Amino acid sequence: ALDALDTRRDIWIWDIERDILTRLTQEANASDKRGPVWSPDGRSLFYSSTDGGRSALLRRAADGTGVSDTLVEETAQQMAASTVSPDGQAVIYFYAASSTANYDMKVVPLAGPGTPTPLLVSPRAERNPEVSPDGRWLAYESGESGRVEIYVRPFPAVDAGRWQISNTGGTRPAWARNGRELFYVSADAQMMAVPVSRDAGNAFTYGRPVALFSTSALYTALIGRTYDVAADGRFLLVKQPPGTGATENQAIVVVADWLDEVRQRLGQ
């Protein structure tokens, strides 16, 4: 699932095996739809829509049937759905009330009245949250140290601990589907991998970041994560073609067999 700009920005679904790209959102309004996030069962997509200084979090059936369901509305300049809890019961989004405001996070339950509540709010920008596959940890990026780094907190009790994962700058965290690695983009444009685990007492433990491959061509003009990691380990990246500006066309690139290249570089 991705957002793409045609006459307006909409949510599309790309069938990777068949090379078929299908528009999901068909509403006639002029609002921009961005940042699709899958539900754990693959039946729904969550995305944000921004129009005239107001933003909304919406849900749509992934098969294109029915209409989009509005879950939350905010008076916000920017808003993005970011992650769905593995049990499918809550969505976390981040937003900025104005063009000069920092990003904060809220969580909205998908059952009951669906009232959003603050999750992480601070004087520094905190965005791109990602819940681990086991639902126990929240990875995100924050500028609290004066430089944007990757952090992990327990979820949903985010005040029960905090660990800094990156050490030279980092953005756009993503968990491996098996929960054993955490990926992010470093400040020097490298895709980094950090091994993570739980010790005997179920405490969060992690190793040193290791560079996998260069992300120098990764499109980073958007605030959200412009890559994803498939269940089989493939990376899919939104790549900006050489010689084009940030407002021109981008392409999706699949990075396969990256582990073999890492092993060759390490002499294994």
PDB file of C-alpha atoms in Angstrom:
ATOM      1  CA  ALA A   1       0.000   0.000   0.000  1.00  0.00           C
ATOM      2  CA  LEU A   2       1.298   3.469  -0.864  1.00  0.00           C
ATOM      3  CA  ASP A   3       0.206   7.004  -1.558  1.00  0.00           C
ATOM      4  CA  ALA A   4       0.778   8.444  -5.012  1.00  0.00           C
ATOM      5  CA  LEU A   5       0.212  11.833  -6.620  1.00  0.00           C
ATOM      6  CA  ASP A   6      -1.840  11.886  -9.819  1.00  0.00           C
ATOM      7  CA  THR A   7      -4.315  14.761 -10.153  1.00  0.00           C
ATOM      8  CA  ARG A   8      -4.426  14.502  -6.339  1.00  0.00           C
ATOM      9  CA  ARG A   9      -2.683  12.355  -3.737  1.00  0.00           C
ATOM     10  CA  ASP A  10      -4.541   9.090  -3.122  1.00  0.00           C
ATOM     11  CA  ILE A  11      -3.993   5.676  -1.574  1.00  0.00           C
ATOM     12  CA  TRP A  12      -3.105   2.905  -4.012  1.00  0.00           C
ATOM     13  CA  ILE A  13      -2.383  -0.824  -3.702  1.00  0.00           C
ATOM     14  CA  TRP A  14       0.387  -2.415  -5.722  1.00  0.00           C
ATOM     15  CA  ASP A  15       0.120  -6.133  -6.427  1.00  0.00           C
ATOM     16  CA  ILE A  16       3.837  -6.946  -6.420  1.00  0.00           C
ATOM     17  CA  GLU A  17       3.506 -10.369  -8.052  1.00  0.00           C
ATOM     18  CA  ARG A  18       1.308  -9.164 -10.918  1.00  0.00           C
ATOM     19  CA  ASP A  19       2.596  -5.572 -11.274  1.00  0.00           C
ATOM     20  CA  ILE A  20      -0.920  -4.160 -10.940  1.00  0.00           C
ATOM     21  CA  LEU A  21      -1.431  -0.746  -9.333  1.00  0.00           C
ATOM     22  CA  THR A  22      -5.010  -0.019  -8.196  1.00  0.00           C
ATOM     23  CA  ARG A  23      -6.403   3.194  -6.721  1.00  0.00           C
ATOM     24  CA  LEU A  24      -8.119   2.520  -3.378  1.00  0.00           C
ATOM     25  CA  THR A  25      -9.487   5.950  -2.425  1.00  0.00           C
ATOM     26  CA  GLN A  26     -11.951   7.267  -4.977  1.00  0.00           C
ATOM     27  CA  GLU A  27     -13.514  10.213  -3.136  1.00  0.00           C
ATOM     28  CA  ALA A  28     -14.040  13.277  -5.287  1.00  0.00           C
ATOM     29  CA  ASN A  29     -12.800  15.766  -2.677  1.00  0.00           C
ATOM     30  CA  ALA A  30      -9.473  17.530  -3.109  1.00  0.00           C
ATOM     31  CA  SER A  31      -7.888  16.401   0.178  1.00  0.00           C
ATOM     32  CA  ASP A  32      -4.500  14.674   0.202  1.00  0.00           C
ATOM     33  CA  LYS A  33      -4.506  11.069   1.442  1.00  0.00           C
ATOM     34  CA  ARG A  34      -1.200   9.853   2.826  1.00  0.00           C
ATOM     35  CA  GLY A  35       0.655   7.179   4.754  1.00  0.00           C
ATOM     36  CA  PRO A  36      -1.360   3.946   4.459  1.00  0.00           C
ATOM     37  CA  VAL A  37      -0.870   1.408   7.261  1.00  0.00           C
ATOM     38  CA  TRP A  38      -2.173  -2.173   7.125  1.00  0.00           C
ATOM     39  CA  SER A  39      -4.296  -3.727   9.847  1.00  0.00           C
ATOM     40  CA  PRO A  40      -2.743  -6.939  11.246  1.00  0.00           C
ATOM     41  CA  ASP A  41      -5.306  -9.115   9.430  1.00  0.00           C
ATOM     42  CA  GLY A  42      -4.698  -7.347   6.108  1.00  0.00           C
ATOM     43  CA  ARG A  43      -8.362  -6.502   5.659  1.00  0.00           C
ATOM     44  CA  SER A  44      -8.176  -2.760   6.316  1.00  0.00           C
ATOM     45  CA  LEU A  45      -5.937   0.219   5.664  1.00  0.00           C
ATOM     46  CA  PHE A  46      -5.574   3.273   7.877  1.00  0.00           C
ATOM     47  CA  TYR A  47      -4.433   6.578   6.410  1.00  0.00           C
ATOM     48  CA  SER A  48      -4.578  10.318   7.002  1.00  0.00           C
ATOM     49  CA  SER A  49      -6.306  13.045   5.015  1.00  0.00           C
ATOM     50  CA  THR A  50      -5.459  16.742   5.213  1.00  0.00           C
ATOM     51  CA  ASP A  51      -7.517  19.596   3.815  1.00  0.00           C
ATOM     52  CA  GLY A  52      -7.604  23.276   4.785  1.00  0.00           C
ATOM     53  CA  GLY A  53      -5.758  23.006   8.094  1.00  0.00           C
ATOM     54  CA  ARG A  54      -7.840  20.047   9.300  1.00  0.00           C
ATOM     55  CA  SER A  55      -6.633  16.465   9.342  1.00  0.00           C
ATOM     56  CA  ALA A  56      -8.429  13.163   9.761  1.00  0.00           C
ATOM     57  CA  LEU A  57      -7.522   9.559  10.452  1.00  0.00           C
ATOM     58  CA  LEU A  58      -9.561   7.170   8.289  1.00  0.00           C
ATOM     59  CA  ARG A  59     -10.079   3.448   7.766  1.00  0.00           C
ATOM     60  CA  ARG A  60     -10.930   1.744   4.488  1.00  0.00           C
ATOM     61  CA  ALA A  61     -11.516  -1.881   3.500  1.00  0.00           C
ATOM     62  CA  ALA A  62      -8.453  -3.053   1.583  1.00  0.00           C
ATOM     63  CA  ASP A  63     -10.566  -4.670  -1.132  1.00  0.00           C
ATOM     64  CA  GLY A  64     -11.991  -1.261  -2.047  1.00  0.00           C
ATOM     65  CA  THR A  65     -15.577  -1.991  -1.015  1.00  0.00           C
ATOM     66  CA  GLY A  66     -17.662   0.478   0.954  1.00  0.00           C
ATOM     67  CA  VAL A  67     -16.512   3.958   1.900  1.00  0.00           C
ATOM     68  CA  SER A  68     -13.826   5.327   4.203  1.00  0.00           C
ATOM     69  CA  ASP A  69     -14.677   5.533   7.895  1.00  0.00           C
ATOM     70  CA  THR A  70     -13.463   8.648   9.750  1.00  0.00           C
ATOM     71  CA  LEU A  71     -11.986   7.697  13.134  1.00  0.00           C
ATOM     72  CA  VAL A  72     -10.428  10.966  14.347  1.00  0.00           C
ATOM     73  CA  GLU A  73     -10.387  14.598  13.274  1.00  0.00           C
ATOM     74  CA  GLU A  74      -7.770  17.098  14.437  1.00  0.00           C
ATOM     75  CA  THR A  75      -7.141  20.772  13.830  1.00  0.00           C
ATOM     76  CA  ALA A  76      -3.671  19.927  12.587  1.00  0.00           C
ATOM     77  CA  GLN A  77      -1.311  21.037   9.854  1.00  0.00           C
ATOM     78  CA  GLN A  78       0.176  17.544   9.520  1.00  0.00           C
ATOM     79  CA  MET A  79      -1.102  14.162  10.679  1.00  0.00           C
ATOM     80  CA  ALA A  80      -0.100  10.604   9.855  1.00  0.00           C
ATOM     81  CA  ALA A  81      -1.278   7.137  10.810  1.00  0.00           C
ATOM     82  CA  SER A  82       1.839   5.253  11.846  1.00  0.00           C
ATOM     83  CA  THR A  83       1.213   1.842  13.406  1.00  0.00           C
ATOM     84  CA  VAL A  84      -1.552  -0.545  14.462  1.00  0.00           C
ATOM     85  CA  SER A  85      -1.225  -2.667  17.596  1.00  0.00           C
ATOM     86  CA  PRO A  86      -0.736  -6.381  16.740  1.00  0.00           C
ATOM     87  CA  ASP A  87      -4.089  -7.260  18.325  1.00  0.00           C
ATOM     88  CA  GLY A  88      -5.785  -4.803  15.962  1.00  0.00           C
ATOM     89  CA  GLN A  89      -7.344  -2.875  18.836  1.00  0.00           C
ATOM     90  CA  ALA A  90      -5.613   0.511  18.539  1.00  0.00           C
ATOM     91  CA  VAL A  91      -3.980   2.867  16.045  1.00  0.00           C
ATOM     92  CA  ILE A  92      -1.164   5.266  16.917  1.00  0.00           C
ATOM     93  CA  TYR A  93      -0.774   8.469  14.941  1.00  0.00           C
ATOM     94  CA  PHE A  94       1.423  11.554  15.185  1.00  0.00           C
ATOM     95  CA  TYR A  95       0.477  15.121  14.359  1.00  0.00           C
ATOM     96  CA  ALA A  96       1.563  18.760  14.466  1.00  0.00           C
ATOM     97  CA  ALA A  97      -1.035  21.374  15.342  1.00  0.00           C
ATOM     98  CA  SER A  98       0.657  23.990  13.132  1.00  0.00           C
ATOM     99  CA  SER A  99       3.563  24.377  10.729  1.00  0.00           C
ATOM    100  CA  THR A 100       5.772  25.512  13.631  1.00  0.00           C
ATOM    101  CA  ALA A 101       4.580  23.011  16.265  1.00  0.00           C
ATOM    102  CA  ASN A 102       6.424  19.841  17.251  1.00  0.00           C
ATOM    103  CA  TYR A 103       5.009  16.403  16.518  1.00  0.00           C
ATOM    104  CA  ASP A 104       3.285  14.486  19.321  1.00  0.00           C
ATOM    105  CA  MET A 105       1.642  11.054  19.418  1.00  0.00           C
ATOM    106  CA  LYS A 106      -1.849   9.877  20.263  1.00  0.00           C
ATOM    107  CA  VAL A 107      -3.465   6.446  20.424  1.00  0.00           C
ATOM    108  CA  VAL A 108      -7.064   5.787  19.426  1.00  0.00           C
ATOM    109  CA  PRO A 109      -8.894   2.555  20.359  1.00  0.00           C
ATOM    110  CA  LEU A 110     -10.845   0.880  17.577  1.00  0.00           C
ATOM    111  CA  ALA A 111     -13.573  -0.355  19.927  1.00  0.00           C
ATOM    112  CA  GLY A 112     -16.061   1.700  21.898  1.00  0.00           C
ATOM    113  CA  PRO A 113     -16.263   5.485  21.447  1.00  0.00           C
ATOM    114  CA  GLY A 114     -12.778   5.630  19.912  1.00  0.00           C
ATOM    115  CA  THR A 115     -11.598   8.660  21.889  1.00  0.00           C
ATOM    116  CA  PRO A 116      -7.916   9.438  21.211  1.00  0.00           C
ATOM    117  CA  THR A 117      -5.591   9.929  24.191  1.00  0.00           C
ATOM    118  CA  PRO A 118      -2.045  11.363  24.317  1.00  0.00           C
ATOM    119  CA  LEU A 119       0.708   8.762  24.185  1.00  0.00           C
ATOM    120  CA  LEU A 120       3.948  10.779  23.996  1.00  0.00           C
ATOM    121  CA  VAL A 121       3.944  14.567  24.374  1.00  0.00           C
ATOM    122  CA  SER A 122       7.100  16.605  24.924  1.00  0.00           C
ATOM    123  CA  PRO A 123       8.758  19.889  23.878  1.00  0.00           C
ATOM    124  CA  ARG A 124      10.717  17.916  21.249  1.00  0.00           C
ATOM    125  CA  ALA A 125       9.337  16.404  18.054  1.00  0.00           C
ATOM    126  CA  GLU A 126       8.456  12.714  18.404  1.00  0.00           C
ATOM    127  CA  ARG A 127       7.154  10.847  15.386  1.00  0.00           C
ATOM    128  CA  ASN A 128       7.087   7.659  13.297  1.00  0.00           C
ATOM    129  CA  PRO A 129       6.076   5.311  16.152  1.00  0.00           C
ATOM    130  CA  GLU A 130       6.119   1.564  15.444  1.00  0.00           C
ATOM    131  CA  VAL A 131       4.774  -1.140  17.781  1.00  0.00           C
ATOM    132  CA  SER A 132       6.775  -4.382  17.867  1.00  0.00           C
ATOM    133  CA  PRO A 133       5.154  -7.568  16.495  1.00  0.00           C
ATOM    134  CA  ASP A 134       4.612  -8.924  20.025  1.00  0.00           C
ATOM    135  CA  GLY A 135       2.942  -5.658  21.081  1.00  0.00           C
ATOM    136  CA  ARG A 136       5.360  -5.041  23.972  1.00  0.00           C
ATOM    137  CA  TRP A 137       7.619  -2.248  22.661  1.00  0.00           C
ATOM    138  CA  LEU A 138       7.259   1.092  20.896  1.00  0.00           C
ATOM    139  CA  ALA A 139      10.072   2.325  18.634  1.00  0.00           C
ATOM    140  CA  TYR A 140      10.050   5.954  17.512  1.00  0.00           C
ATOM    141  CA  GLU A 141      12.277   8.879  16.588  1.00  0.00           C
ATOM    142  CA  SER A 142      12.781  11.902  18.825  1.00  0.00           C
ATOM    143  CA  GLY A 143      14.881  15.054  18.863  1.00  0.00           C
ATOM    144  CA  GLU A 144      15.054  15.171  22.664  1.00  0.00           C
ATOM    145  CA  SER A 145      18.873  14.989  22.704  1.00  0.00           C
ATOM    146  CA  GLY A 146      19.235  17.821  20.196  1.00  0.00           C
ATOM    147  CA  ARG A 147      19.683  15.316  17.372  1.00  0.00           C
ATOM    148  CA  VAL A 148      17.044  12.950  16.026  1.00  0.00           C
ATOM    149  CA  GLU A 149      17.679   9.446  17.371  1.00  0.00           C
ATOM    150  CA  ILE A 150      15.767   6.158  17.637  1.00  0.00           C
ATOM    151  CA  TYR A 151      14.318   5.190  21.027  1.00  0.00           C
ATOM    152  CA  VAL A 152      12.305   2.269  22.377  1.00  0.00           C
ATOM    153  CA  ARG A 153       9.797   2.339  25.240  1.00  0.00           C
ATOM    154  CA  PRO A 154       7.504  -0.297  26.738  1.00  0.00           C
ATOM    155  CA  PHE A 155       4.016  -0.343  25.247  1.00  0.00           C
ATOM    156  CA  PRO A 156       1.435   0.680  26.270  1.00  0.00           C
ATOM    157  CA  ALA A 157       3.104   1.782  29.547  1.00  0.00           C
ATOM    158  CA  VAL A 158       5.492   4.161  27.748  1.00  0.00           C
ATOM    159  CA  ASP A 159       6.704   5.805  30.972  1.00  0.00           C
ATOM    160  CA  ALA A 160       8.026   2.518  32.397  1.00  0.00           C
ATOM    161  CA  GLY A 161      11.359   2.706  30.545  1.00  0.00           C
ATOM    162  CA  ARG A 162      13.309   4.246  27.671  1.00  0.00           C
ATOM    163  CA  TRP A 163      16.303   3.038  25.649  1.00  0.00           C
ATOM    164  CA  GLN A 164      18.264   4.961  23.020  1.00  0.00           C
ATOM    165  CA  ILE A 165      18.958   2.608  20.113  1.00  0.00           C
ATOM    166  CA  SER A 166      20.880   4.738  17.581  1.00  0.00           C
ATOM    167  CA  ASN A 167      24.089   6.559  18.452  1.00  0.00           C
ATOM    168  CA  THR A 168      24.862   8.793  15.456  1.00  0.00           C
ATOM    169  CA  GLY A 169      21.379   9.927  14.468  1.00  0.00           C
ATOM    170  CA  GLY A 170      18.454   7.903  13.147  1.00  0.00           C
ATOM    171  CA  THR A 171      14.982   8.166  11.638  1.00  0.00           C
ATOM    172  CA  ARG A 172      12.124   5.949  10.418  1.00  0.00           C
ATOM    173  CA  PRO A 173      12.265   2.818  12.601  1.00  0.00           C
ATOM    174  CA  ALA A 174      10.712  -0.456  11.424  1.00  0.00           C
ATOM    175  CA  TRP A 175      10.552  -3.870  13.118  1.00  0.00           C
ATOM    176  CA  ALA A 176      11.416  -7.137  11.410  1.00  0.00           C
ATOM    177  CA  ARG A 177       8.297  -9.295  11.179  1.00  0.00           C
ATOM    178  CA  ASN A 178       9.814 -11.817  13.613  1.00  0.00           C
ATOM    179  CA  GLY A 179      10.522  -9.031  16.127  1.00  0.00           C
ATOM    180  CA  ARG A 180      14.214  -9.920  16.378  1.00  0.00           C
ATOM    181  CA  GLU A 181      15.595  -6.865  14.592  1.00  0.00           C
ATOM    182  CA  LEU A 182      14.876  -3.162  14.520  1.00  0.00           C
ATOM    183  CA  PHE A 183      15.760  -1.227  11.367  1.00  0.00           C
ATOM    184  CA  TYR A 184      16.245   2.510  10.892  1.00  0.00           C
ATOM    185  CA  VAL A 185      17.882   5.017   8.545  1.00  0.00           C
ATOM    186  CA  SER A 186      21.071   6.574   9.914  1.00  0.00           C
ATOM    187  CA  ALA A 187      22.104  10.200   9.563  1.00  0.00           C
ATOM    188  CA  ASP A 188      24.742   9.195   7.002  1.00  0.00           C
ATOM    189  CA  ALA A 189      22.129   7.433   4.821  1.00  0.00           C
ATOM    190  CA  GLN A 190      22.653   3.802   5.789  1.00  0.00           C
ATOM    191  CA  MET A 191      19.984   1.196   6.508  1.00  0.00           C
ATOM    192  CA  MET A 192      20.853  -0.004   9.992  1.00  0.00           C
ATOM    193  CA  ALA A 193      19.843  -3.228  11.752  1.00  0.00           C
ATOM    194  CA  VAL A 194      19.858  -3.698  15.516  1.00  0.00           C
ATOM    195  CA  PRO A 195      19.385  -7.173  17.057  1.00  0.00           C
ATOM    196  CA  VAL A 196      16.784  -7.106  19.837  1.00  0.00           C
ATOM    197  CA  SER A 197      15.582  -9.712  22.323  1.00  0.00           C
ATOM    198  CA  ARG A 198      14.136 -10.234  25.775  1.00  0.00           C
ATOM    199  CA  ASP A 199      16.232 -11.600  28.621  1.00  0.00           C
ATOM    200  CA  ALA A 200      15.090 -14.190  31.165  1.00  0.00           C
ATOM    201  CA  GLY A 201      13.165 -11.496  33.019  1.00  0.00           C
ATOM    202  CA  ASN A 202      11.469 -10.304  29.802  1.00  0.00           C
ATOM    203  CA  ALA A 203      13.464  -7.050  29.858  1.00  0.00           C
ATOM    204  CA  PHE A 204      14.298  -5.360  26.554  1.00  0.00           C
ATOM    205  CA  THR A 205      17.864  -6.005  25.362  1.00  0.00           C
ATOM    206  CA  TYR A 206      19.581  -4.909  22.159  1.00  0.00           C
ATOM    207  CA  GLY A 207      22.918  -5.013  20.384  1.00  0.00           C
ATOM    208  CA  ARG A 208      25.030  -2.659  18.316  1.00  0.00           C
ATOM    209  CA  PRO A 209      23.660  -1.196  15.052  1.00  0.00           C
ATOM    210  CA  VAL A 210      25.060  -2.770  11.864  1.00  0.00           C
ATOM    211  CA  ALA A 211      24.941  -1.090   8.439  1.00  0.00           C
ATOM    212  CA  LEU A 212      23.152  -3.156   5.765  1.00  0.00           C
ATOM    213  CA  PHE A 213      23.190  -0.989   2.629  1.00  0.00           C
ATOM    214  CA  SER A 214      23.194   2.632   1.471  1.00  0.00           C
ATOM    215  CA  THR A 215      19.928   4.563   1.439  1.00  0.00           C
ATOM    216  CA  SER A 216      21.371   7.602  -0.330  1.00  0.00           C
ATOM    217  CA  ALA A 217      18.708   7.348  -3.040  1.00  0.00           C
ATOM    218  CA  LEU A 218      15.827   6.888  -0.573  1.00  0.00           C
ATOM    219  CA  TYR A 219      13.110   9.523  -0.940  1.00  0.00           C
ATOM    220  CA  THR A 220      13.054  11.371   2.395  1.00  0.00           C
ATOM    221  CA  ALA A 221      11.093  14.537   1.629  1.00  0.00           C
ATOM    222  CA  LEU A 222       8.024  13.083   3.363  1.00  0.00           C
ATOM    223  CA  ILE A 223       7.765  12.901   7.159  1.00  0.00           C
ATOM    224  CA  GLY A 224       6.755   9.229   7.243  1.00  0.00           C
ATOM    225  CA  ARG A 225       8.646   6.012   6.663  1.00  0.00           C
ATOM    226  CA  THR A 226       9.355   5.704   2.932  1.00  0.00           C
ATOM    227  CA  TYR A 227      10.378   2.051   3.036  1.00  0.00           C
ATOM    228  CA  ASP A 228       8.990  -1.219   4.346  1.00  0.00           C
ATOM    229  CA  VAL A 229      10.254  -4.695   5.177  1.00  0.00           C
ATOM    230  CA  ALA A 230       8.382  -7.730   3.869  1.00  0.00           C
ATOM    231  CA  ALA A 231       7.899 -10.922   5.878  1.00  0.00           C
ATOM    232  CA  ASP A 232      10.548 -12.674   3.740  1.00  0.00           C
ATOM    233  CA  GLY A 233      13.138  -9.983   4.521  1.00  0.00           C
ATOM    234  CA  ARG A 234      12.923  -7.965   1.298  1.00  0.00           C
ATOM    235  CA  PHE A 235      13.184  -4.193   1.645  1.00  0.00           C
ATOM    236  CA  LEU A 236      10.886  -2.018  -0.470  1.00  0.00           C
ATOM    237  CA  LEU A 237      12.016   1.591  -0.814  1.00  0.00           C
ATOM    238  CA  VAL A 238      10.579   4.693  -2.409  1.00  0.00           C
ATOM    239  CA  LYS A 239      13.538   5.809  -4.487  1.00  0.00           C
ATOM    240  CA  GLN A 240      14.003   9.204  -6.041  1.00  0.00           C
ATOM    241  CA  PRO A 241      15.298   8.846  -9.619  1.00  0.00           C
ATOM    242  CA  PRO A 242      18.641  10.552 -10.344  1.00  0.00           C
ATOM    243  CA  GLY A 243      18.416  14.145 -11.453  1.00  0.00           C
ATOM    244  CA  THR A 244      14.849  14.737 -10.290  1.00  0.00           C
ATOM    245  CA  GLY A 245      13.571  17.166  -7.724  1.00  0.00           C
ATOM    246  CA  ALA A 246      11.585  16.369  -4.596  1.00  0.00           C
ATOM    247  CA  THR A 247       8.315  17.212  -6.346  1.00  0.00           C
ATOM    248  CA  GLU A 248       8.861  14.965  -9.343  1.00  0.00           C
ATOM    249  CA  ASN A 249       8.092  11.293  -9.847  1.00  0.00           C
ATOM    250  CA  GLN A 250       9.452   8.643  -7.521  1.00  0.00           C
ATOM    251  CA  ALA A 251       9.721   4.886  -7.983  1.00  0.00           C
ATOM    252  CA  ILE A 252       9.464   1.848  -5.735  1.00  0.00           C
ATOM    253  CA  VAL A 253      12.521  -0.375  -5.584  1.00  0.00           C
ATOM    254  CA  VAL A 254      12.731  -3.883  -4.105  1.00  0.00           C
ATOM    255  CA  VAL A 255      16.073  -4.742  -2.480  1.00  0.00           C
ATOM    256  CA  ALA A 256      16.595  -8.511  -2.497  1.00  0.00           C
ATOM    257  CA  ASP A 257      19.498 -10.680  -1.321  1.00  0.00           C
ATOM    258  CA  TRP A 258      20.930  -7.835   0.752  1.00  0.00           C
ATOM    259  CA  LEU A 259      22.085 -10.298   3.407  1.00  0.00           C
ATOM    260  CA  ASP A 260      24.384 -12.026   0.915  1.00  0.00           C
ATOM    261  CA  GLU A 261      26.069  -8.691   0.185  1.00  0.00           C
ATOM    262  CA  VAL A 262      26.556  -8.028   3.898  1.00  0.00           C
ATOM    263  CA  ARG A 263      28.142 -11.449   4.353  1.00  0.00           C
ATOM    264  CA  GLN A 264      30.518 -10.816   1.425  1.00  0.00           C
ATOM    265  CA  ARG A 265      31.599  -7.504   2.899  1.00  0.00           C
ATOM    266  CA  LEU A 266      32.217  -9.179   6.257  1.00  0.00           C
ATOM    267  CA  GLY A 267      34.187 -11.955   4.576  1.00  0.00           C
ATOM    268  CA  GLN A 268      31.799 -14.701   5.706  1.00  0.00           C
TER     269      GLN A 268
END
